[in-house]
Amino acid sequence: MFEKGAGGMRLIILGIPGAGKGTQADRISQRLGIPHISTGDIFRQNINQGTELGKIAKEYMDNGKLVPDDVTIGIVANRIEEKDCKDGFIFDGFPRTIPQAEALAKKLTDMGLNIDTVLNIELADEKVLERMTGRRVCNKCKATYHIKYNPPKMEGVCDLCRDSLVQRNDDKEETVLKRIEVYHMQTEPLISFYKERNLLREVEGKGEVDSVTRKIFEVLEVEI
Ligand code: AP5
């Protein structure tokens, strides 16, 4: 049984856009006290700040395409060297291609570390659009809501930090459809990649948010 503070846990969450990776990663992060590293959030933060990285990322993200591997790998390699990652971390949205997974494995080996578990949250393509179009994200703390399935206590206001909730730029129907296509082509092969390495655990992503969390904690052998 994993207990907070009992040592590191390094996790990857895989899944189609909208599977609930960010929602569940937040909960795992809070429960285990390890950072939630979302490459999507890092890119969005850079876009908001108008950095060079943000300018590069925006062009790809607005079209539903992946940001180039060399850019993404460099960011993650630096991020996991930060102090708060010493007791573990959860990757959400990384790796997303085989070259990213290979680069991560090499980086962790160089650091004398490894991935403990890869959770694949399964969700049918048909469910994705409804989840994306109803998604609202906090402008400030990045907490994620859904107007129907996971509504904030007060409409348009974040429960946690009271900032306003906004819709993501890439949650337009046309962009979501492109992201689903890109997922099947470039990210789905990671399921076999991690299965072959005996790291993959499957979790059904439909059903209520709390019930998905319970299933994940069962797989991780963590008490809620
Ligand atoms: P990223 O931000 O990673 O987006 P994504 O993978 O497409 O995933 P999402 O954040 O859209 O969905 P999610 O699975 O986290 O679901 P969520 O919990 O929000 O990436 C965005 C872009 O950045 C990419 O397209 C790419 O351009 C770029 N990028 C990022 N990483 C990259 C990388 N490694 N390499 C290259 N490019 C990269 O849930 C969705 C909605 O459903 C929410 O409203 C939520 O409240 C609701 N919900 C969650 N669970 C449930 C449930 N059980 N029942 C009902 N509703 C639920």
PDB file of N, CA and C in Angstrom, residues 23 131-132 134-138 141-153 157-163 165:
ATOM      1  N   THR A  23      -8.047  15.791 -15.035  1.00  0.00           N
ATOM      2  CA  THR A  23      -8.933  15.708 -13.864  1.00  0.00           C
ATOM      3  C   THR A  23      -8.384  14.705 -12.856  1.00  0.00           C
ATOM      4  N   ARG A 131     -17.460  15.929 -23.941  1.00  0.00           N
ATOM      5  CA  ARG A 131     -16.620  16.311 -22.802  1.00  0.00           C
ATOM      6  C   ARG A 131     -15.848  17.605 -23.090  1.00  0.00           C
ATOM      7  N   MET A 132     -15.343  17.715 -24.322  1.00  0.00           N
ATOM      8  CA  MET A 132     -14.517  18.885 -24.644  1.00  0.00           C
ATOM      9  C   MET A 132     -15.328  20.156 -24.738  1.00  0.00           C
ATOM     10  N   GLY A 134     -18.009  20.892 -23.257  1.00  0.00           N
ATOM     11  CA  GLY A 134     -18.541  21.310 -21.948  1.00  0.00           C
ATOM     12  C   GLY A 134     -17.442  21.632 -20.946  1.00  0.00           C
ATOM     13  N   ARG A 135     -16.193  21.503 -21.376  1.00  0.00           N
ATOM     14  CA  ARG A 135     -15.094  21.726 -20.421  1.00  0.00           C
ATOM     15  C   ARG A 135     -14.907  23.221 -20.135  1.00  0.00           C
ATOM     16  N   ARG A 136     -14.634  23.543 -18.879  1.00  0.00           N
ATOM     17  CA  ARG A 136     -14.242  24.900 -18.487  1.00  0.00           C
ATOM     18  C   ARG A 136     -13.008  24.764 -17.597  1.00  0.00           C
ATOM     19  N   VAL A 137     -12.068  25.684 -17.789  1.00  0.00           N
ATOM     20  CA  VAL A 137     -10.799  25.596 -17.061  1.00  0.00           C
ATOM     21  C   VAL A 137     -10.562  26.907 -16.315  1.00  0.00           C
ATOM     22  N   CYS A 138     -10.022  26.812 -15.110  1.00  0.00           N
ATOM     23  CA  CYS A 138      -9.734  28.026 -14.347  1.00  0.00           C
ATOM     24  C   CYS A 138      -8.580  28.777 -14.998  1.00  0.00           C
ATOM     25  N   CYS A 141      -5.646  28.804 -11.642  1.00  0.00           N
ATOM     26  CA  CYS A 141      -5.026  27.604 -11.056  1.00  0.00           C
ATOM     27  C   CYS A 141      -5.154  26.386 -11.962  1.00  0.00           C
ATOM     28  N   LYS A 142      -5.864  26.524 -13.098  1.00  0.00           N
ATOM     29  CA  LYS A 142      -5.968  25.473 -14.113  1.00  0.00           C
ATOM     30  C   LYS A 142      -6.861  24.296 -13.711  1.00  0.00           C
ATOM     31  N   ALA A 143      -7.599  24.417 -12.619  1.00  0.00           N
ATOM     32  CA  ALA A 143      -8.545  23.349 -12.244  1.00  0.00           C
ATOM     33  C   ALA A 143      -9.550  23.167 -13.390  1.00  0.00           C
ATOM     34  N   THR A 144      -9.966  21.915 -13.607  1.00  0.00           N
ATOM     35  CA  THR A 144     -10.842  21.603 -14.742  1.00  0.00           C
ATOM     36  C   THR A 144     -12.252  21.242 -14.273  1.00  0.00           C
ATOM     37  N   TYR A 145     -13.243  21.750 -14.988  1.00  0.00           N
ATOM     38  CA  TYR A 145     -14.654  21.470 -14.683  1.00  0.00           C
ATOM     39  C   TYR A 145     -15.367  21.051 -15.960  1.00  0.00           C
ATOM     40  N   HIS A 146     -16.606  20.570 -15.780  1.00  0.00           N
ATOM     41  CA  HIS A 146     -17.476  20.316 -16.935  1.00  0.00           C
ATOM     42  C   HIS A 146     -18.850  20.861 -16.577  1.00  0.00           C
ATOM     43  N   ILE A 147     -19.463  21.594 -17.507  1.00  0.00           N
ATOM     44  CA  ILE A 147     -20.711  22.283 -17.151  1.00  0.00           C
ATOM     45  C   ILE A 147     -21.799  21.291 -16.711  1.00  0.00           C
ATOM     46  N   LYS A 148     -21.727  20.037 -17.215  1.00  0.00           N
ATOM     47  CA  LYS A 148     -22.760  19.072 -16.849  1.00  0.00           C
ATOM     48  C   LYS A 148     -22.235  18.019 -15.860  1.00  0.00           C
ATOM     49  N   TYR A 149     -21.045  17.484 -16.125  1.00  0.00           N
ATOM     50  CA  TYR A 149     -20.579  16.327 -15.352  1.00  0.00           C
ATOM     51  C   TYR A 149     -19.754  16.671 -14.122  1.00  0.00           C
ATOM     52  N   ASN A 150     -19.196  17.875 -14.099  1.00  0.00           N
ATOM     53  CA  ASN A 150     -18.334  18.225 -12.965  1.00  0.00           C
ATOM     54  C   ASN A 150     -18.405  19.744 -12.785  1.00  0.00           C
ATOM     55  N   PRO A 151     -19.647  20.241 -12.512  1.00  0.00           N
ATOM     56  CA  PRO A 151     -19.823  21.708 -12.501  1.00  0.00           C
ATOM     57  C   PRO A 151     -19.212  22.372 -11.259  1.00  0.00           C
ATOM     58  N   PRO A 152     -18.768  23.620 -11.413  1.00  0.00           N
ATOM     59  CA  PRO A 152     -18.294  24.355 -10.233  1.00  0.00           C
ATOM     60  C   PRO A 152     -19.503  24.711  -9.358  1.00  0.00           C
ATOM     61  N   LYS A 153     -19.243  25.023  -8.106  1.00  0.00           N
ATOM     62  CA  LYS A 153     -20.371  25.353  -7.203  1.00  0.00           C
ATOM     63  C   LYS A 153     -21.101  26.604  -7.707  1.00  0.00           C
ATOM     64  N   VAL A 157     -17.131  30.267 -11.972  1.00  0.00           N
ATOM     65  CA  VAL A 157     -16.149  30.651 -10.935  1.00  0.00           C
ATOM     66  C   VAL A 157     -15.464  29.397 -10.381  1.00  0.00           C
ATOM     67  N   CYS A 158     -14.138  29.457 -10.268  1.00  0.00           N
ATOM     68  CA  CYS A 158     -13.380  28.308  -9.773  1.00  0.00           C
ATOM     69  C   CYS A 158     -13.651  28.083  -8.280  1.00  0.00           C
ATOM     70  N   ASP A 159     -13.954  26.823  -7.921  1.00  0.00           N
ATOM     71  CA  ASP A 159     -14.205  26.477  -6.508  1.00  0.00           C
ATOM     72  C   ASP A 159     -12.961  26.721  -5.655  1.00  0.00           C
ATOM     73  N   LEU A 160     -11.788  26.505  -6.255  1.00  0.00           N
ATOM     74  CA  LEU A 160     -10.561  26.510  -5.465  1.00  0.00           C
ATOM     75  C   LEU A 160      -9.987  27.899  -5.251  1.00  0.00           C
ATOM     76  N   CYS A 161      -9.913  28.709  -6.354  1.00  0.00           N
ATOM     77  CA  CYS A 161      -9.231  30.005  -6.185  1.00  0.00           C
ATOM     78  C   CYS A 161     -10.137  31.191  -6.533  1.00  0.00           C
ATOM     79  N   ARG A 162     -11.400  30.903  -6.888  1.00  0.00           N
ATOM     80  CA  ARG A 162     -12.412  31.941  -7.179  1.00  0.00           C
ATOM     81  C   ARG A 162     -12.136  32.751  -8.443  1.00  0.00           C
ATOM     82  N   ASP A 163     -11.138  32.373  -9.230  1.00  0.00           N
ATOM     83  CA  ASP A 163     -10.891  33.085 -10.483  1.00  0.00           C
ATOM     84  C   ASP A 163     -11.947  32.638 -11.514  1.00  0.00           C
ATOM     85  N   LEU A 165     -13.649  31.013 -14.964  1.00  0.00           N
ATOM     86  CA  LEU A 165     -13.458  29.820 -15.788  1.00  0.00           C
ATOM     87  C   LEU A 165     -13.585  30.197 -17.266  1.00  0.00           C
TER      88      LEU A 165
END
